[in-house]
Amino acid sequence: MSGEGENDASQTKRMKYSDGEGSRVLKDFSVTKILKEDSKVKLMAIHGKFEGANDDAVLLLEKLPFASKTVNAMLTGSNLHETLKNDIYSTYEAVSPPSFPGYKTTMIYPATEKHIAKYSEQDVFVVHETKELYSMVTKPSLEQSSFSLQWVYNILEKKTESERIIHEDVDPETGFILLPDMKWDRKDVNSLYLVAIVNKHGVKSLRDLNKQCLPLLKNILNTGTKVIKEKFNIPDSKLRIYIHYQPSYYHLHVHFTHVKFDAPGSDVFRAHLLSSVIENIENNGDFYENKTLSFTLRENDNLFKKYNERGYFD
Amino acid sequence: MSGEGENDASQTKRMKYSDGEGSRVLKDFSVTKILKEDSKVKLMAIHGKFEGANDDAVLLLEKLPFASKTVNAMLTGSNLHETLKNDIYSTYEAVSPPSFPGYKTTMIYPATEKHIAKYSEQDVFVVHETKELYSMVTKPSLEQSSFSLQWVYNILEKKTESERIIHEDVDPETGFILLPDMKWDRKDVNSLYLVAIVNKHGVKSLRDLNKQCLPLLKNILNTGTKVIKEKFNIPDSKLRIYIHYQPSYYHLHVHFTHVKFDAPGSDVFRAHLLSSVIENIENNGDFYENKTLSFTLRENDNLFKKYNERGYFD
């Protein structure tokens, strides 16, 4: 339900194009311009007019999701044409029966348990981690599970990936290494994705941040945006700069992504804007020590199991 | 095409189910399990087997995007059935011709320049709105542009959509109406999307929230989750409950979406978790009056023009 209302909406005019049961409303519709095409969501916005009418109309078209109960009928009624084959992956374009929508399909055959797990829906659960839950559940769980940070130290010591470094600030307290994330193809600046990894060891996550970290955080924000402007000509008004909580590894790092890139993990349950983190700490040094931090866990996550064992989801 | 390669992929076996031109590969395919359904991207992952084969297969199905060159033919060949009407917004389900995919459509008629701009592809800019920028730029801009809230008042006064109301709390200060968002098909609970619209007039947005609003916010959080548990059997550990800033209309409302639904506007530049908003205000009544709020604007947004005129993006 979004939408700014308009005062002059004319009931009469609108009804003229609907027979009450609403069929064939588009008979006399002609397209003025295609306003937007979203190939990820399969959506199209069209500006057009009805024959003989003065008023404009906007039509939003969106493909319907697959319906699980009709999948069998859809598959058996479809003809597939192979468009690509690479190792065990094949891509097909489907010519579907009249009663089912056009779609494309990728087949992995033979598929192992690992493939099946990879593409399986994992149930997702929200946790509101209070200060107390952090000390009782999250922190012990992190300390128990021996996430090795060796690969991070290898990067910082330039044993690996040194040729990928975009910027380096060697200060042991406020310095960091800036390098491209694996998800970025390093070509399209509209999907730019860089990560700043701090030199300092022992700052596990957002939870640990306090006034002592302000020079480090400010240096990452200021130097990071300056370097990105210089090297990629992207101004800070095009950047999403944030910290994940929970992070995928417990050595402080900051994400820099282009605003046009719908980056995984930029949602409200995972991303915390660096500028906001700095402001919150400036106003209250204990902000992240005391804050209830909300995030989602998947049922295969180790941390999910710890919360579940405690009956958190009962 | 992501994936861990498999060494034992058998070319022979694979070819058995392809005639070289790749047609009818799915003839003997039976579904073991639907692994994943993504209703935003319109994707489905299926685990299945070919008749007489030992090996498993994973099939990924994805709807095709709309093709701009065939839009005219698709529209004229489609029958539309009205499913909802409120003010100038109408929602239709399309019964499409055999040659075009099934889709749903929303029509705005008559549409103004503003609607056309809203749905056009646009450049995106980040604004960090300080308290001062809010009073100098954002607030005057909101007051100037006369977004009509009549369609909201129609809902609250039950002149429209009253049959869609899921819950109503008539208290003038802490009450609200809970109803489904247009983006929800009202069938699949995994994409549940409800909106709570407050009875009280004059609370424009997150910026206006302070200690006085706590009873209202807590009532929405507690009653909303309770009702959703009762009516849809969805526990609060499956809900994303948040406020948009900037909102699409300046009458306070709260979004309730299923965590599995990758809802538009649930990113860090737009969504503020209601539980976090309540906690921040409890600790500091002026939190949202003083906070720098970061959001994105699109080049056709009126507010973008105001910030641009001031040289904010120079």
XYZ file of C-alpha atoms in Angstrom:
628
model
C 0.000 0.000 0.000
C 2.206 2.740 -1.200
C 1.111 5.713 -3.095
C 0.484 9.345 -2.868
C -3.217 9.894 -3.457
C -4.534 12.350 -5.978
C -7.503 14.600 -5.306
C -8.946 14.694 -8.785
C -9.402 10.970 -9.263
C -12.598 10.666 -11.231
C -14.767 7.717 -10.366
C -16.750 8.219 -13.576
C -13.743 8.202 -15.818
C -12.315 5.192 -14.106
C -15.499 3.176 -14.365
C -15.734 3.812 -18.089
C -12.934 1.346 -18.643
C -14.229 -1.323 -16.324
C -17.400 -3.284 -16.945
C -17.843 -3.947 -13.244
C -16.400 -7.402 -13.501
C -13.243 -5.734 -14.680
C -12.574 -7.685 -17.838
C -10.836 -6.419 -20.975
C -9.848 -3.126 -19.405
C -6.786 -3.002 -21.632
C -8.525 -3.362 -24.985
C -8.026 0.262 -26.002
C -4.746 0.841 -24.204
C -1.677 2.037 -26.066
C 1.846 2.228 -24.708
C 3.463 5.692 -24.526
C 6.692 4.608 -22.850
C 8.159 1.746 -20.895
C 9.178 3.440 -17.658
C 11.100 0.658 -15.974
C 12.122 -2.953 -16.445
C 13.322 -5.011 -13.499
C 14.696 -8.285 -14.750
C 15.446 -9.612 -11.260
C 11.925 -9.188 -9.924
C 10.336 -9.596 -13.400
C 8.448 -6.355 -13.251
C 7.650 -3.704 -15.828
C 6.133 -0.243 -15.449
C 4.335 1.225 -18.467
C 3.044 4.700 -19.173
C 0.112 4.663 -21.581
C -3.273 5.968 -22.620
C -6.748 4.696 -23.296
C -8.143 5.459 -26.729
C -9.979 8.764 -26.763
C -9.078 9.597 -23.167
C -7.160 12.656 -22.016
C -5.804 11.153 -18.858
C -2.645 9.106 -18.590
C -2.378 5.739 -16.919
C 0.475 3.826 -15.316
C 0.380 0.039 -15.526
C 2.583 -2.110 -13.323
C 3.061 -5.644 -14.566
C 4.646 -8.337 -12.463
C 5.125 -12.021 -13.158
C 3.341 -14.369 -10.776
C 5.462 -16.723 -8.620
C 5.407 -20.463 -9.341
C 2.576 -22.371 -7.679
C 3.910 -25.498 -6.010
C 0.730 -27.527 -6.478
C 0.805 -27.205 -10.244
C 4.508 -27.931 -10.681
C 4.061 -31.494 -11.861
C 1.585 -30.501 -14.536
C 3.794 -27.641 -15.603
C 6.906 -29.787 -15.936
C 5.314 -32.621 -17.860
C 3.628 -30.168 -20.219
C 6.820 -28.253 -20.991
C 9.294 -28.571 -23.821
C 12.839 -27.667 -22.909
C 15.540 -26.413 -25.239
C 19.119 -26.643 -24.082
C 20.860 -23.266 -24.244
C 24.091 -23.935 -22.341
C 26.045 -26.845 -20.910
C 28.985 -26.539 -18.478
C 30.207 -29.559 -16.526
C 27.157 -30.865 -14.677
C 25.175 -27.655 -15.193
C 22.764 -27.280 -18.064
C 20.554 -24.327 -18.852
C 17.302 -24.669 -20.739
C 14.671 -22.342 -22.006
C 11.198 -23.739 -21.478
C 8.387 -23.579 -23.997
C 5.505 -23.972 -21.661
C 1.994 -25.247 -22.206
C -0.713 -22.571 -22.658
C -1.855 -22.893 -19.071
C 1.575 -22.178 -17.528
C 3.930 -19.211 -17.710
C 7.186 -19.070 -19.689
C 10.268 -19.760 -17.617
C 13.902 -20.737 -17.835
C 15.453 -23.637 -16.022
C 18.881 -24.813 -14.910
C 19.451 -28.498 -14.268
C 22.195 -30.028 -12.134
C 22.487 -33.692 -12.973
C 23.691 -35.851 -11.342
C 23.198 -33.870 -8.116
C 24.799 -34.744 -4.772
C 23.513 -34.244 -1.221
C 25.551 -31.051 -1.146
C 23.719 -29.614 -4.161
C 20.386 -30.517 -2.653
C 21.315 -28.835 0.657
C 22.652 -25.786 -1.150
C 19.380 -25.111 -2.930
C 17.133 -26.057 -0.032
C 15.102 -23.534 1.836
C 16.483 -23.093 5.312
C 14.093 -21.905 7.913
C 14.952 -18.409 9.171
C 14.449 -17.098 12.699
C 14.684 -13.644 14.224
C 16.719 -13.189 17.394
C 16.575 -10.044 19.501
C 19.941 -10.295 21.230
C 19.935 -8.343 24.488
C 23.153 -7.517 26.316
C 22.423 -10.514 28.578
C 21.776 -12.942 25.728
C 25.040 -11.823 24.155
C 27.057 -12.776 27.246
C 25.091 -15.932 27.948
C 24.639 -17.387 24.458
C 26.346 -15.575 21.597
C 29.744 -14.834 23.138
C 30.371 -18.340 24.571
C 29.249 -19.824 21.248
C 31.755 -17.678 19.322
C 34.568 -18.569 21.681
C 33.724 -22.260 21.543
C 33.508 -22.603 17.809
C 37.000 -22.146 16.496
C 36.388 -19.951 13.479
C 39.884 -19.665 12.133
C 40.852 -16.125 11.231
C 44.087 -17.267 9.637
C 42.908 -16.310 6.151
C 42.248 -12.742 7.400
C 45.701 -12.545 8.982
C 47.186 -13.825 5.706
C 45.600 -10.880 3.894
C 46.786 -8.377 6.524
C 50.312 -9.814 6.410
C 50.136 -9.790 2.606
C 50.765 -13.493 2.315
C 47.681 -13.730 0.082
C 45.677 -11.393 -2.150
C 48.295 -8.633 -1.887
C 47.918 -7.921 -5.609
C 44.237 -7.124 -5.016
C 44.833 -4.414 -2.384
C 43.241 -1.103 -3.369
C 44.471 0.888 -0.403
C 46.575 0.245 2.665
C 46.924 2.247 5.856
C 49.605 0.619 8.011
C 48.772 2.271 11.345
C 48.335 -0.622 13.813
C 45.488 1.094 15.695
C 43.555 3.038 13.027
C 44.785 1.392 9.829
C 43.115 -1.044 7.452
C 43.399 -2.793 4.122
C 40.796 -2.035 1.441
C 40.187 -4.710 -1.175
C 37.438 -5.919 -3.518
C 34.885 -8.414 -2.258
C 34.614 -11.703 -4.152
C 31.070 -10.787 -5.197
C 32.322 -7.906 -7.317
C 33.407 -8.555 -10.916
C 35.757 -5.492 -10.643
C 34.339 -4.103 -13.873
C 30.865 -2.652 -13.356
C 31.190 0.253 -10.899
C 27.406 0.156 -10.384
C 27.936 -3.069 -8.487
C 31.128 -1.995 -6.672
C 31.766 -4.009 -3.511
C 34.852 -3.344 -1.389
C 35.746 -4.464 2.126
C 37.955 -2.654 4.645
C 39.637 -5.081 7.054
C 41.163 -3.455 10.159
C 44.793 -4.098 11.109
C 43.953 -4.309 14.796
C 43.198 -7.790 16.123
C 40.591 -8.614 18.756
C 37.707 -6.336 17.774
C 35.202 -9.100 17.105
C 32.121 -7.235 15.962
C 29.733 -4.287 16.316
C 29.148 -5.429 19.944
C 32.744 -4.546 20.860
C 32.690 -0.995 19.450
C 33.071 1.907 21.875
C 34.704 5.364 22.143
C 38.192 3.879 21.818
C 37.293 2.688 18.326
C 36.139 6.110 17.063
C 39.481 7.119 15.461
C 39.570 3.769 13.637
C 35.936 3.994 12.455
C 36.290 7.604 11.323
C 39.492 6.819 9.469
C 37.784 3.983 7.581
C 34.812 6.194 6.696
C 36.864 9.195 5.603
C 39.788 7.480 3.924
C 37.580 4.801 2.365
C 35.262 7.316 0.681
C 38.235 9.479 -0.395
C 40.031 6.536 -2.018
C 36.849 5.318 -3.765
C 36.263 8.810 -5.150
C 39.845 8.982 -6.439
C 40.118 5.494 -7.881
C 36.578 4.812 -9.119
C 35.117 8.318 -9.351
C 32.187 7.341 -7.143
C 31.096 10.092 -4.721
C 29.991 9.247 -1.187
C 26.373 10.024 -2.163
C 26.481 6.740 -4.131
C 27.870 4.546 -1.368
C 26.329 2.248 1.214
C 28.931 1.875 3.994
C 28.049 -0.578 6.736
C 28.969 -3.254 9.262
C 27.263 -6.650 9.425
C 25.845 -8.034 12.639
C 26.176 -10.979 12.894
C 29.281 -10.779 10.706
C 30.454 -13.760 8.700
C 33.841 -13.630 10.524
C 34.729 -12.083 13.858
C 37.488 -9.670 12.896
C 36.150 -6.147 12.352
C 35.517 -5.242 8.712
C 33.412 -2.661 6.881
C 31.454 -3.098 3.629
C 31.442 -0.446 0.878
C 28.818 -1.104 -1.824
C 27.303 0.980 -4.604
C 23.747 2.075 -3.720
C 22.466 0.706 -7.013
C 23.698 -2.771 -6.114
C 21.110 -4.704 -4.127
C 23.872 -6.290 -2.027
C 23.035 -9.401 -0.009
C 23.166 -8.492 3.689
C 22.182 -4.850 3.246
C 18.836 -5.418 4.942
C 17.736 -4.033 8.281
C 18.425 -7.341 10.082
C 22.091 -7.345 9.131
C 23.444 -3.941 8.064
C 24.408 -1.069 10.381
C 25.462 2.129 8.623
C 28.959 3.147 9.680
C 27.980 6.830 9.931
C 25.145 5.884 12.252
C 27.392 3.638 14.350
C 29.866 6.510 14.798
C 27.110 8.950 15.772
C 25.542 6.530 18.243
C 28.897 5.910 19.960
C 29.731 9.610 20.036
C 26.465 10.242 21.891
C 26.771 7.214 24.127
C 29.986 5.221 24.434
C 28.125 2.146 25.717
C 25.514 2.200 22.954
C 26.479 -1.119 21.329
C 27.376 -2.790 24.621
C 23.817 -2.216 25.850
C 21.738 -2.210 22.663
C 19.412 -5.063 21.790
C 20.671 -6.174 18.384
C 18.217 -7.995 16.106
C 19.338 -10.399 13.408
C 18.216 -13.551 11.657
C 19.684 -17.034 11.970
C 19.218 -20.013 9.674
C 18.433 -23.412 11.101
C 21.822 -24.836 10.097
C 23.729 -22.013 11.799
C 25.644 -23.068 14.881
C 24.349 -20.014 16.737
C 20.764 -20.995 15.909
C 21.326 -24.321 17.615
C 22.630 -22.590 20.745
C 19.580 -20.311 20.941
C 17.254 -23.178 20.178
C 18.753 -25.369 22.918
C 18.003 -22.600 25.393
C 14.356 -22.640 24.292
C 14.562 -19.135 22.821
C 12.114 -20.019 20.017
C 9.616 -21.970 22.118
C 26.142 -20.508 -12.320
C 27.734 -21.009 -8.936
C 28.680 -24.397 -7.755
C 31.023 -26.922 -6.446
C 32.014 -29.090 -9.394
C 31.529 -32.827 -9.295
C 34.141 -35.155 -10.685
C 31.927 -38.090 -11.421
C 29.429 -36.317 -13.642
C 28.673 -38.817 -16.319
C 28.391 -37.438 -19.796
C 26.740 -40.666 -20.881
C 24.072 -40.567 -18.235
C 23.389 -36.931 -18.852
C 23.013 -37.354 -22.562
C 20.518 -40.125 -22.058
C 17.923 -37.568 -21.082
C 18.706 -35.112 -23.821
C 18.088 -35.846 -27.472
C 20.802 -33.412 -28.508
C 18.337 -30.715 -29.397
C 17.339 -30.836 -25.766
C 13.587 -31.126 -26.093
C 11.269 -32.929 -23.653
C 14.065 -33.543 -21.138
C 11.493 -33.472 -18.377
C 9.155 -36.119 -19.746
C 10.166 -38.750 -17.223
C 11.010 -36.417 -14.368
C 9.241 -36.798 -11.060
C 9.409 -34.324 -8.195
C 10.917 -35.631 -4.950
C 10.712 -32.362 -3.065
C 10.366 -28.644 -3.662
C 13.558 -27.304 -2.104
C 12.935 -23.586 -2.268
C 10.386 -21.052 -3.496
C 11.300 -17.389 -3.951
C 8.197 -15.357 -4.678
C 10.077 -12.088 -5.214
C 12.478 -13.346 -7.846
C 9.900 -15.935 -9.020
C 12.256 -18.843 -8.646
C 11.774 -22.429 -7.543
C 14.331 -25.163 -6.791
C 13.195 -28.773 -7.203
C 14.821 -32.035 -6.213
C 13.711 -34.873 -8.432
C 14.548 -38.019 -10.376
C 14.330 -39.306 -13.904
C 12.397 -42.527 -14.333
C 14.652 -45.554 -13.985
C 17.711 -43.477 -13.020
C 19.718 -43.796 -9.814
C 21.065 -40.281 -9.773
C 19.261 -37.281 -8.367
C 18.755 -34.006 -10.177
C 18.202 -30.450 -9.037
C 16.083 -28.238 -11.270
C 16.087 -24.474 -10.874
C 13.093 -22.776 -12.458
C 12.917 -19.037 -12.916
C 10.291 -16.904 -14.618
C 11.495 -14.930 -17.617
C 11.457 -11.116 -17.460
C 8.955 -9.237 -19.622
C 10.145 -8.597 -23.156
C 9.567 -4.954 -24.074
C 9.016 -5.638 -27.775
C 6.072 -7.942 -27.159
C 4.318 -5.787 -24.580
C 1.667 -4.476 -26.953
C 0.658 -7.933 -28.097
C 0.603 -9.180 -24.527
C -1.605 -6.359 -23.288
C -4.181 -6.516 -26.055
C -4.427 -10.273 -25.714
C -5.000 -10.209 -21.960
C -8.169 -10.298 -19.935
C -8.002 -8.499 -16.641
C -10.099 -9.177 -13.570
C -10.326 -6.430 -11.007
C -9.384 -7.669 -7.554
C -9.267 -4.383 -5.626
C -10.114 -0.708 -6.051
C -9.198 2.218 -3.779
C -9.243 5.812 -4.982
C -7.105 5.847 -8.133
C -5.430 2.494 -7.494
C -6.795 -0.716 -8.971
C -5.312 -4.185 -8.832
C -6.027 -6.797 -11.474
C -5.147 -10.381 -12.031
C -4.388 -11.037 -15.653
C -5.578 -14.030 -17.606
C -3.032 -13.967 -20.346
C -3.128 -15.318 -23.872
C -1.443 -18.718 -24.420
C 1.633 -17.099 -25.926
C 2.370 -14.865 -22.924
C 3.113 -15.615 -19.292
C 0.696 -15.198 -16.417
C 1.141 -11.954 -14.576
C -0.586 -9.568 -12.237
C -1.041 -5.889 -12.874
C -1.782 -2.705 -10.962
C -3.270 0.268 -12.777
C -3.131 3.880 -11.677
C -5.671 5.901 -13.618
C -5.740 8.817 -14.053
C -2.001 9.090 -13.489
C -0.157 12.368 -12.957
C 3.409 13.373 -13.810
C 4.294 12.382 -10.273
C 3.078 8.823 -10.755
C 4.933 8.532 -14.014
C 8.122 9.784 -12.370
C 7.650 7.452 -9.416
C 7.692 4.354 -11.584
C 10.467 5.492 -13.948
C 14.048 4.222 -13.757
C 16.048 6.802 -11.876
C 19.440 7.680 -10.477
C 19.745 7.182 -6.704
C 21.507 9.423 -4.141
C 22.270 9.045 -0.445
C 21.275 11.842 1.943
C 22.460 12.021 5.541
C 19.676 14.149 6.991
C 20.847 15.937 10.152
C 18.385 17.584 12.533
C 19.250 20.893 10.846
C 18.735 19.600 7.302
C 15.375 18.204 8.386
C 14.134 21.609 9.551
C 15.710 23.514 6.684
C 15.007 21.221 3.733
C 12.890 18.142 4.394
C 10.148 19.600 6.607
C 9.405 22.683 4.459
C 9.392 20.452 1.378
C 6.812 18.113 2.933
C 4.609 20.990 3.991
C 4.800 22.590 0.563
C 3.946 19.540 -1.470
C 0.347 18.687 -0.765
C 0.434 14.924 -0.680
C -3.215 14.100 -0.128
C -3.812 11.651 2.692
C -7.490 11.283 1.744
C -7.068 7.629 0.764
C -5.604 6.921 4.223
C -8.514 8.680 5.933
C -10.905 6.680 3.723
C -9.427 3.498 5.153
C -9.521 4.748 8.755
C -13.128 5.902 8.322
C -13.956 2.590 6.665
C -15.177 4.214 3.481
C -12.881 1.903 1.527
C -11.202 -1.458 2.086
C -13.234 -2.087 5.278
C -13.774 -5.701 4.218
C -9.991 -6.160 4.176
C -9.424 -5.107 7.781
C -7.658 -7.833 9.748
C -7.731 -6.089 13.102
C -9.035 -2.813 14.428
C -8.223 -1.035 17.671
C -10.471 2.028 17.914
C -8.546 3.907 20.612
C -7.930 7.391 19.125
C -4.454 7.688 20.689
C -3.021 4.171 20.673
C -5.298 2.445 18.167
C -4.690 1.369 14.579
C -6.112 -0.558 11.666
C -4.208 -3.620 10.457
C -4.707 -4.636 6.847
C -2.913 -6.443 4.033
C -0.560 -4.499 1.809
C -1.283 -4.508 -1.923
C 1.948 -6.420 -2.483
C 0.591 -9.478 -0.660
C -1.554 -12.000 -2.517
C -3.239 -12.902 0.829
C -2.590 -16.576 0.207
C 1.072 -17.422 0.766
C 1.900 -16.725 4.440
C 5.613 -16.841 3.592
C 5.149 -13.536 1.816
C 2.803 -12.026 4.391
C 2.754 -8.239 4.239
C 0.486 -6.280 6.548
C 0.405 -2.598 7.384
C -0.747 -1.016 10.644
C -2.081 2.503 10.047
C -2.461 4.575 13.211
C -5.785 6.248 14.010
C -4.059 9.374 15.261
C -3.528 12.110 12.695
C -0.471 14.364 12.540
C 2.371 11.960 13.323
C 4.178 12.376 10.033
C 7.112 10.005 10.327
C 9.927 8.478 12.385
C 11.269 12.030 12.912
C 8.195 12.920 14.995
C 8.435 9.938 17.350
C 9.159 10.600 21.035
C 8.194 9.347 24.508
C 4.541 10.359 24.010
C 4.309 7.849 21.170
C 5.599 4.893 23.210
C 2.144 3.548 24.214
C 1.077 3.681 20.557
C 4.258 2.003 19.283
C 4.165 -0.705 21.945
C 0.517 -1.387 21.262
C 1.209 -1.840 17.554
C 4.149 -4.147 18.290
C 2.369 -6.267 20.900
C -1.127 -6.377 19.433
C 0.143 -6.731 15.882
C 2.294 -9.756 16.685
C -0.483 -11.293 18.812
C -3.077 -10.949 16.039
C -0.696 -12.325 13.403
C 0.041 -15.322 15.622
C -3.701 -15.940 16.115
C -4.872 -15.404 12.550
C -1.930 -16.667 10.507
C -0.067 -18.841 13.027
C 3.160 -16.917 12.423
C 5.269 -16.405 15.575
C 7.146 -13.153 16.148
C 10.439 -14.922 15.406
C 9.277 -14.947 11.768
C 8.365 -11.286 11.498
C 10.174 -8.177 10.287
C 8.377 -5.213 11.884
C 9.570 -1.777 10.799
C 8.954 1.842 9.886
C 10.109 3.423 6.635
C 12.102 6.639 6.529
C 11.410 8.379 4.240
C 7.919 6.885 4.194
C 5.822 6.887 1.021
C 3.080 8.862 2.831
C 3.333 11.044 5.893
C 0.794 9.432 8.200
C 2.466 7.005 10.622
C 2.256 3.354 9.600
C 4.181 0.206 10.460
C 5.113 -2.647 8.122
C 4.789 -6.315 9.147
C 6.451 -8.693 6.707
C 7.442 -12.340 6.860
C 11.251 -12.685 7.274
C 11.297 -15.000 4.289
C 9.851 -12.273 2.083
C 12.569 -10.018 0.718
C 10.265 -7.000 0.958
C 11.121 -3.849 -1.008
C 12.203 -1.145 1.440
C 13.582 -3.533 4.066
C 17.142 -2.327 3.446
C 19.279 -0.345 5.859
C 18.585 2.951 4.040
C 14.843 2.707 4.569
C 13.788 0.311 7.326
C 13.942 0.989 11.073
C 12.966 -1.947 13.268
C 10.061 -1.024 15.522
C 11.619 -2.808 18.524
C 14.799 -0.800 18.028
C 12.858 2.467 17.637
C 11.058 1.783 20.932
C 14.320 0.964 22.736
C 16.094 4.045 21.393
C 13.249 6.333 22.503
C 13.025 4.665 25.915
C 16.716 5.425 26.465
C 16.553 8.901 24.980
C 13.261 10.660 24.254
C 14.905 12.995 21.719
C 16.679 10.216 19.850
C 14.825 10.656 16.534
C 14.595 14.418 16.833
C 18.404 14.623 16.973
C 19.546 11.597 14.983
C 21.114 11.920 11.566
C 18.838 9.779 9.402
C 20.291 8.383 6.189
C 18.137 7.458 3.214
C 18.244 7.409 -0.558
C 16.411 9.729 -2.916
C 15.703 9.278 -6.594
C 16.391 12.072 -9.042
C 12.707 12.678 -9.752
C 11.761 12.873 -6.089
C 10.657 16.319 -5.108
C 12.868 16.070 -2.029
C 15.887 15.269 -4.196
C 15.321 18.507 -6.089
C 15.228 20.469 -2.842
C 18.501 18.957 -1.635
C 20.069 19.385 -5.049
C 19.074 23.061 -5.235
C 20.913 23.598 -1.961
C 24.056 22.096 -3.478
C 23.952 19.083 -1.165
C 25.347 16.762 -3.859
C 28.025 19.132 -5.201
